[in-house]
Coordinates of C-alpha atoms in Angstrom, one line a residue:
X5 CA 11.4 16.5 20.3
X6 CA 7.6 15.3 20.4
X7 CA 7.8 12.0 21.9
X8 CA 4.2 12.1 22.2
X9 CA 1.4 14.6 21.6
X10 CA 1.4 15.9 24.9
X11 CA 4.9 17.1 24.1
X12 CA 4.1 18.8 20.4
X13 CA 0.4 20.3 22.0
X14 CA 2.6 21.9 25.1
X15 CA 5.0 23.7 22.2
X16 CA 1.8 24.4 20.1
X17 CA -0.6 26.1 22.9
X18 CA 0.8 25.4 26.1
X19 CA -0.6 22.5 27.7
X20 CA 1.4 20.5 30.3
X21 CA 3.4 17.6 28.8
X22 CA 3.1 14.2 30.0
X23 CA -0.8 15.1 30.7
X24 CA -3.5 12.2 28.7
X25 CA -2.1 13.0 25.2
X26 CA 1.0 10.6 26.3
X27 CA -0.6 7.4 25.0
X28 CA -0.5 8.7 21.4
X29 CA 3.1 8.5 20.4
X30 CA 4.0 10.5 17.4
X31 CA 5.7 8.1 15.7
X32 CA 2.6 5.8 15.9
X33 CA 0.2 9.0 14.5
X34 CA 2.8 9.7 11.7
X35 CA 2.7 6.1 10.6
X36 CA -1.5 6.4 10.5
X37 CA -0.9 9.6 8.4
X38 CA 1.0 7.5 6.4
X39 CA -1.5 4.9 5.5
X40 CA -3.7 7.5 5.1
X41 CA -1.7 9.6 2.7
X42 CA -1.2 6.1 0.5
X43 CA -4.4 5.2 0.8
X44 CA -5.5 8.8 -1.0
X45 CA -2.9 9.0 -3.2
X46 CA -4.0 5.7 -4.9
X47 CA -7.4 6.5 -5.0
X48 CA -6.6 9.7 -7.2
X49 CA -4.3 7.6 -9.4
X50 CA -6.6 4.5 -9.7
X51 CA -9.6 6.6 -10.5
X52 CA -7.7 8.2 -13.3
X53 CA -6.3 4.7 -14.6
X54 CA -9.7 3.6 -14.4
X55 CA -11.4 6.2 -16.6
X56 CA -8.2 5.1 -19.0
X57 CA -9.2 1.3 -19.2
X58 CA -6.6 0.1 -17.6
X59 CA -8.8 -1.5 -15.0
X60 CA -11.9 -3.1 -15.7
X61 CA -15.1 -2.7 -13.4
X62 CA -16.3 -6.2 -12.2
X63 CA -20.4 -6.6 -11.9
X64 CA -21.9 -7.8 -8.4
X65 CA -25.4 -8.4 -8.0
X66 CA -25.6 -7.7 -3.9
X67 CA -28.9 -9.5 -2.7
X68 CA -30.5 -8.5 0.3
X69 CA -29.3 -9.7 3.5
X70 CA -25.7 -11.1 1.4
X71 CA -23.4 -7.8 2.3
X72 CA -23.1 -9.2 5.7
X73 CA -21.5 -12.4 5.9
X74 CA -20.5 -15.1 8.9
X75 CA -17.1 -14.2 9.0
X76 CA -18.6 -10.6 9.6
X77 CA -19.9 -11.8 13.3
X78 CA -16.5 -13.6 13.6
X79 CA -13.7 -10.8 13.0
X80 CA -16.5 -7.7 14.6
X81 CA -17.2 -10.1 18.0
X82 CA -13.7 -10.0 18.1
X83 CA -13.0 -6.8 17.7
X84 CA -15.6 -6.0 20.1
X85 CA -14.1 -8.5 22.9
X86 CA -10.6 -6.7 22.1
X87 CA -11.9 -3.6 23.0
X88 CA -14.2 -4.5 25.9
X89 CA -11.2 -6.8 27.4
X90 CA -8.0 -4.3 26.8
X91 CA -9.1 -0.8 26.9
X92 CA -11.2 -0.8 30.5
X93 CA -7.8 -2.5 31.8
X94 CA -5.9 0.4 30.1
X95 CA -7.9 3.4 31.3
X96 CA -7.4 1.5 34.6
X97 CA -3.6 1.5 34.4
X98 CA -3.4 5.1 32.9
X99 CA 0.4 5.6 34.3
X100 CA 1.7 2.6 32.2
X101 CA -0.3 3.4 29.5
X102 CA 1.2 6.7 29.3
X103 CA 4.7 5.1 29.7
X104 CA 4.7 1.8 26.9
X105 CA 1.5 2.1 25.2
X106 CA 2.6 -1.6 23.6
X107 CA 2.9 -3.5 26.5
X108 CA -0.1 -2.6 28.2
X109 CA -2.3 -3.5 25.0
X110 CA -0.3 -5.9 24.2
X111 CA 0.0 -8.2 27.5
X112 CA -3.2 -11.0 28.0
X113 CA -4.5 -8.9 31.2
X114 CA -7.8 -7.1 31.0
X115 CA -11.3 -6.9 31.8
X116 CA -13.0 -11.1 30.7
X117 CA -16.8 -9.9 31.4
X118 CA -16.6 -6.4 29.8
X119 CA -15.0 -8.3 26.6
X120 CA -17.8 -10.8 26.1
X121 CA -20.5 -7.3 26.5
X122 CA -18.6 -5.6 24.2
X123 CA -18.3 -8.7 21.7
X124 CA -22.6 -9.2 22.4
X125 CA -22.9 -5.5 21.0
X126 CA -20.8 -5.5 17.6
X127 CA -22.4 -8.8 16.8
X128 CA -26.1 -7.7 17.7
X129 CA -25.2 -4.5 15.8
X130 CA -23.9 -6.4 12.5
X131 CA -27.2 -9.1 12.9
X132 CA -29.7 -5.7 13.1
X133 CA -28.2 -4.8 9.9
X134 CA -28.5 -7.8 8.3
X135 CA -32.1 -8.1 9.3
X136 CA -32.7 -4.5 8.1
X137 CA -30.8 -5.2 4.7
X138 CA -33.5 -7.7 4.1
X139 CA -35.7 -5.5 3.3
X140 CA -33.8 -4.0 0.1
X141 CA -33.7 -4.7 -3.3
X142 CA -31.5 -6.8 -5.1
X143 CA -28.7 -3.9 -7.5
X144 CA -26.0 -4.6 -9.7
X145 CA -22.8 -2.8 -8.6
X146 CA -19.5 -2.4 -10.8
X147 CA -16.7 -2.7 -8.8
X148 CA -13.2 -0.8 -9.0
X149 CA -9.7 -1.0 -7.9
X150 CA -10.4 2.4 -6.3
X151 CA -13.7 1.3 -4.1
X152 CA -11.4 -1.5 -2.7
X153 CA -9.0 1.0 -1.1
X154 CA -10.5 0.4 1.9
X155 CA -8.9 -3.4 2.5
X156 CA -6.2 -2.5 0.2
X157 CA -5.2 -0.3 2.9
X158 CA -5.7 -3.2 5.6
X159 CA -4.1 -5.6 3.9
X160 CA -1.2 -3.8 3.5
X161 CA -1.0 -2.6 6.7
X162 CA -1.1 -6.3 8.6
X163 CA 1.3 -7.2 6.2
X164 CA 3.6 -4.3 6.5
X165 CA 3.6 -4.2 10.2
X166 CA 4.7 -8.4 10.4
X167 CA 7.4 -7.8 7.7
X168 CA 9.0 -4.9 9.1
X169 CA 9.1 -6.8 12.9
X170 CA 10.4 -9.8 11.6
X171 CA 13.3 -8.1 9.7
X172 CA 13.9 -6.1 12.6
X173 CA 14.1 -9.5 14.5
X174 CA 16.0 -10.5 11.9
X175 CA 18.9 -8.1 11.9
X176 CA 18.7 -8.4 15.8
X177 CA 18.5 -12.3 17.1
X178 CA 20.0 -12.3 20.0
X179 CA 18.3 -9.6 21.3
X180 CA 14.8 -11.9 19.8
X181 CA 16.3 -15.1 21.4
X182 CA 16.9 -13.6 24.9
X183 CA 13.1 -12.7 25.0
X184 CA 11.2 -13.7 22.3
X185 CA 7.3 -12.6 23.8
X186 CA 8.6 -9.0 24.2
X187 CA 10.6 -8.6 21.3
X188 CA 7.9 -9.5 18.7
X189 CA 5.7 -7.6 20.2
X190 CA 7.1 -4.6 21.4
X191 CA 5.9 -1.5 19.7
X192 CA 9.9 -0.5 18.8
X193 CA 12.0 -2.5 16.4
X194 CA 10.1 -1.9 13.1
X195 CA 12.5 -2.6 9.6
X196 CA 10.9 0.2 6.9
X197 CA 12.2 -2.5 4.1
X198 CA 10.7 -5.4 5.7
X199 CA 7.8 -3.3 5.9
X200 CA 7.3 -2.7 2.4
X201 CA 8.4 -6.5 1.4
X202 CA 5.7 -7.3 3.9
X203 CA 3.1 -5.4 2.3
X204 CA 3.8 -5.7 -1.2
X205 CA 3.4 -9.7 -0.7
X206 CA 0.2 -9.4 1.4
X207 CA -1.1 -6.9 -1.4
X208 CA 0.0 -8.8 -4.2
X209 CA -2.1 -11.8 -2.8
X210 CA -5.1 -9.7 -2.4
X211 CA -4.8 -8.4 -5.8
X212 CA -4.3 -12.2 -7.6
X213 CA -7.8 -12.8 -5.3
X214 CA -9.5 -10.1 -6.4
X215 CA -8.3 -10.4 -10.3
X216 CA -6.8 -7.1 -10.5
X217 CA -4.5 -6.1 -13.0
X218 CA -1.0 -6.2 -11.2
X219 CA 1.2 -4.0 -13.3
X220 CA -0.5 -0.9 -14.1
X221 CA -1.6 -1.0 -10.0
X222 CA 2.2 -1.2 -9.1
X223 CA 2.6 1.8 -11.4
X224 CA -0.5 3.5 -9.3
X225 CA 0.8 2.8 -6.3
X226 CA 4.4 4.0 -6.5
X227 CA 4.1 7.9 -6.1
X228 CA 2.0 7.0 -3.1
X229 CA 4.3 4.5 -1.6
X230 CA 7.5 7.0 -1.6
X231 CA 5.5 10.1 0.0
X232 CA 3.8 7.9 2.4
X233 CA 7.5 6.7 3.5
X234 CA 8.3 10.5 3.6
X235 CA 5.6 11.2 6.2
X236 CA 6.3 8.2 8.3
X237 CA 9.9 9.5 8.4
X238 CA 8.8 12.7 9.6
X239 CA 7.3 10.9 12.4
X240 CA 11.3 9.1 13.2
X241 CA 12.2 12.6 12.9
X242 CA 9.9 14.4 15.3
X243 CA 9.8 11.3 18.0
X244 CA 13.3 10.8 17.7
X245 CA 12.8 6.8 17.4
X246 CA 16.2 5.9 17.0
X247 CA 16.8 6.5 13.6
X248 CA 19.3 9.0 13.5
X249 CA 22.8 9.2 12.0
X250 CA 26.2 8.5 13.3
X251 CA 27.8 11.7 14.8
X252 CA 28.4 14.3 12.2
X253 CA 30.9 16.0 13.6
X254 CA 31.9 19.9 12.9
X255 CA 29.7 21.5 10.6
X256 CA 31.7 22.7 7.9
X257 CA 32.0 26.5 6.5
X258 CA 30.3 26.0 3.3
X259 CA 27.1 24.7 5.5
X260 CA 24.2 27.6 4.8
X261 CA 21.3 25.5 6.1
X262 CA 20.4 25.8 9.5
X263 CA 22.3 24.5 12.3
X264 CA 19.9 21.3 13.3
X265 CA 19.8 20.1 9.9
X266 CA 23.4 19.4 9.9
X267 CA 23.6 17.9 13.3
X268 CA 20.8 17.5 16.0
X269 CA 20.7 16.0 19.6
X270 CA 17.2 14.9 19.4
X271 CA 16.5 16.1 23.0
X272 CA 13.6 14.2 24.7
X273 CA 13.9 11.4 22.6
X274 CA 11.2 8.8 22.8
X275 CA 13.8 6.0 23.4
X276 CA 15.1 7.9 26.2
X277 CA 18.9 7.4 24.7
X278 CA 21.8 9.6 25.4
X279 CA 22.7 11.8 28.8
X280 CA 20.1 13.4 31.5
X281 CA 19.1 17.1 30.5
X282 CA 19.7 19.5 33.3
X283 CA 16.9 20.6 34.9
X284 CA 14.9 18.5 33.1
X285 CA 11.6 16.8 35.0
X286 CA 9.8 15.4 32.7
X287 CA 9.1 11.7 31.7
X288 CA 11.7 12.3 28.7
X289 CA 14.4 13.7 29.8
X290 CA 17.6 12.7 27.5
X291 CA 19.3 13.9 24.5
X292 CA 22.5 12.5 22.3
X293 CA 25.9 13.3 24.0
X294 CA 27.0 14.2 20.6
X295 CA 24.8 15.3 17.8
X296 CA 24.1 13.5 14.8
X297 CA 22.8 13.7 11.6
X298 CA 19.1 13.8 11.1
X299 CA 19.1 11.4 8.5
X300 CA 14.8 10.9 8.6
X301 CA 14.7 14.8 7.8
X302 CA 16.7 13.9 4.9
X303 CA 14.7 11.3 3.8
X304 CA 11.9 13.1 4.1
X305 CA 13.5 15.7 1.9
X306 CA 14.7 13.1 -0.6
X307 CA 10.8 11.0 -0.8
X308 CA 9.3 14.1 -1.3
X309 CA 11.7 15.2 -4.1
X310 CA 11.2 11.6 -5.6
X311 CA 7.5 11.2 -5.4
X312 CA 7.4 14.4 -7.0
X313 CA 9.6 13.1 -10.0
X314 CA 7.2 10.1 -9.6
X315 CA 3.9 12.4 -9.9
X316 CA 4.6 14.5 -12.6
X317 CA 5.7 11.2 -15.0
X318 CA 2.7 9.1 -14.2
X319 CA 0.9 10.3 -17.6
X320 CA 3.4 10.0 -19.8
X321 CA 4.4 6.3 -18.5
X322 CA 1.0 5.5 -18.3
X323 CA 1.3 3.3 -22.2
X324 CA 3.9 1.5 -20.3
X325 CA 2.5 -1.0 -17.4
X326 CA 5.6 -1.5 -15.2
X327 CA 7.9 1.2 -15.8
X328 CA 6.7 3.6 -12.8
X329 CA 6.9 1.1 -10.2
X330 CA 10.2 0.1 -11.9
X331 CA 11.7 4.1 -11.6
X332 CA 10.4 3.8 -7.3
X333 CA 12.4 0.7 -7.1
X334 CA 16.1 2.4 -8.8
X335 CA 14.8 5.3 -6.8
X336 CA 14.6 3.9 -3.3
X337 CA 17.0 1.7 -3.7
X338 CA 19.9 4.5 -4.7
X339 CA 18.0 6.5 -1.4
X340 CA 18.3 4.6 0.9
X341 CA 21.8 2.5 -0.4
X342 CA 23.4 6.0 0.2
X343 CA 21.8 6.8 3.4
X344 CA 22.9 4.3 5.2
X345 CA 26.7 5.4 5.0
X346 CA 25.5 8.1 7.7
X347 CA 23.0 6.0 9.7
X348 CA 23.5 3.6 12.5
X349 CA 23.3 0.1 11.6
X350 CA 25.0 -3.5 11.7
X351 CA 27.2 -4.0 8.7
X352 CA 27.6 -7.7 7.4
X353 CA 30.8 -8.5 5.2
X354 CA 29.9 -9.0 1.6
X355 CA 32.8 -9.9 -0.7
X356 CA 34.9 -7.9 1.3
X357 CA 32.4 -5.1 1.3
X358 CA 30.6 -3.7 4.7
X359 CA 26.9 -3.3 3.9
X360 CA 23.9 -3.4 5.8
X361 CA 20.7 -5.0 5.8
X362 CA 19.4 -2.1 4.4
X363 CA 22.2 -2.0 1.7
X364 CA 22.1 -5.6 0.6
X365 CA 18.2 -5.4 -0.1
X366 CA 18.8 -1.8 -1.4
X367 CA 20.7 -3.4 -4.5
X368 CA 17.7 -5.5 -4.3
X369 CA 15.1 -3.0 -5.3
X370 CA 17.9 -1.5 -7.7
X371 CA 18.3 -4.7 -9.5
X372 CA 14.4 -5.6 -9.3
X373 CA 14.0 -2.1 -10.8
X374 CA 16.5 -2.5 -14.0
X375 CA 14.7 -5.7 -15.0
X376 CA 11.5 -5.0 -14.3
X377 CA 12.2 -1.6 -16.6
X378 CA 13.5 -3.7 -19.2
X379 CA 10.6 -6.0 -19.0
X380 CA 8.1 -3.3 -19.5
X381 CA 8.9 -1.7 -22.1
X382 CA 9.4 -5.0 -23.7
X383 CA 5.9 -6.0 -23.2
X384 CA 4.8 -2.7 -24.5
X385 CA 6.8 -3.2 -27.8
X386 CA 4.8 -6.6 -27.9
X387 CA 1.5 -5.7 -27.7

């Protein structure tokens, strides 16, 4: 397992593990690369809806010394102080760093002086390029969907990351209530649902703000949503976050895949769960006493396989705002429903019925999907 880079660059060309590379976790680069792969994906799909009609270009006269506005030297002075403040004391406490990235970044200790240089520098910087904007002339720009990716992709991701920790807090309170500081704001604990209910509300509000057309951008961003959440599971796959699969027992006769895919012991886990490894020196040194299934492989496996299915009917849906993102909702929500029977998670009695979190907001998306379905093509036999 790669619980960090150091660990995949030592299998890759030999370097020592648990060298500098150790404060970039895997899981957190896959979840990056999954932004990232979202955030191309609905370029392509928006640029192509665009040159359809769907979306409408808005005209904005930028005058000189306008692009750059107050709130500007607000959120980039603080950025700079957050920098300045948090990553001298980082460097400083390399070791820790290395061992819980979160809690070092995270905790109020760091560096008060360098943070008020650093925050004098990105504000200076932003007021020289106001000054020099000044000397421009006044141009009428038309505005897409796709040249707003960029806080598209923000938004989503502040939202995401709150929604995910507080249904992980959620589904565990007692562990919230016994420490409430750490729990929040650990880096661990993230719900992938809450995630994307986090995000779809943040990016629904930016979309009502910026008068965007909400349905046929739900039906742009669904291929992109299902592969990103394929990537970030190859992240829970390759860090071995947790996310595994209850023991799978003996692999069966018929089984003509290899043998991990059937049952793994995630060895050098990131969460350092299981039994020692013998012989092992190294800062992750664990793997499961009895293998399980490697259920983020086969989600991987089954978003790709959807967001292909997803992909290849985005044209021929395209006269029908709605249906698309209606599809990724049945989709998912039959994914992951099923998934869950092999994963390791609390199970709440419903009606007699043990389901998960997972499961109950699984039917959800299901349900959400059939109406939303109906809806569409109901509107499209209207207009």
């Amino acid at each position: 397992m790669y619980p960090d880079l150091s660990y995949l660059f030592h299998d890759l060309i030999g370097t020592e593990p648990d060298n500098w590379l150790s404060i970039f976790k895997t899981f957190g680069f896959f979840l990056l690369m999954a932004f990232l792969t979202a955030a191309w994906l609905l370029k392509i799909e928006l640029k192509r809806r665009e040159q359809l009609g769907q979306f409408k270009g808005v005209k904005t006269i930028v005058a000189p010394g306008t692009a750059i506005k107050p709130q500007d030297y607000v959120i980039n002075g603080l950025v700079g102080f957050i920098l300045g403040y948090k990553l001298p004391y980082a460097f400083a406490h390399f070791e820790e760093w290395k061992q819980d990235p979160g809690s070092v970044l995270l905790s109020t200790d760091g560096n008060l002086l360098l943070g008020l240089l650093a925050a004098a520098l990105f504000v200076g910087y932003y007021y020289w390029l106001a000054q020099k904007e000044k000397d421009q002339q006044p141009k009428t720009l038309d505005i897409y969907p796709s040249d707003r990716i960029g806080p598209i992709t923000f938004v989503a991701a502040i939202g995401g990351l709150i929604g995910a920790k507080v249904f992980a807090v959620i589904e565990y309170l007692p562990q919230f209530f016994a420490n409430p500081v750490h729990t929040f704001f650990s880096g661990s604990g993230l719900a992938i649902y809450g995630g994307l209910i986090g995000g779809t509300i943040s990016v629904l509000w930016y979309l009502r703000k910026q008068d965007i057309t909400i349905l046929p951008f739900t039906d742009a961003v669904a291929p992109a949503l299902i592969v990103s959440y394929g990537v970030g599971r190859i992240g829970c796959q390759l860090s071995g976050d947790g996310d595994w699969g209850v023991a799978a027992g003996p692999q069966p006769d018929w089984w003509f895949l290899p043998d991990w895919m059937w049952a793994y012991n995630y060895p050098n886990n990131v969460i350092r769960e299981g039994i020692p490894i013998d012989g092992c020196e190294l800062e992750y040194c664990t793997q499961l006493a009895a293998a399980a299934f490697p259920t983020p492989f086969y989600e991987t496996v089954m978003a790709f396989a959807i967001g292909a299915i997803l992909w290849s009917l985005r044209k021929r849906l395209t006269p029908i705002p709605g249906l698309l993102m209606a599809l990724y909702l049945i989709f998912n929500g039959i994914e992951r429903f099923l998934i869950e029977y092999v994963r390791i998670n609390d199970q709440y009695d419903v009606f007699g019925l043990k389901l998960t979190q997972a499961q109950l907001i699984a039917i959800g998306f299901v349900l959400v999907g059939v109406w939303l379905a109906w809806y569409a093509r109901k509107r499209a036999t209207a207009t």
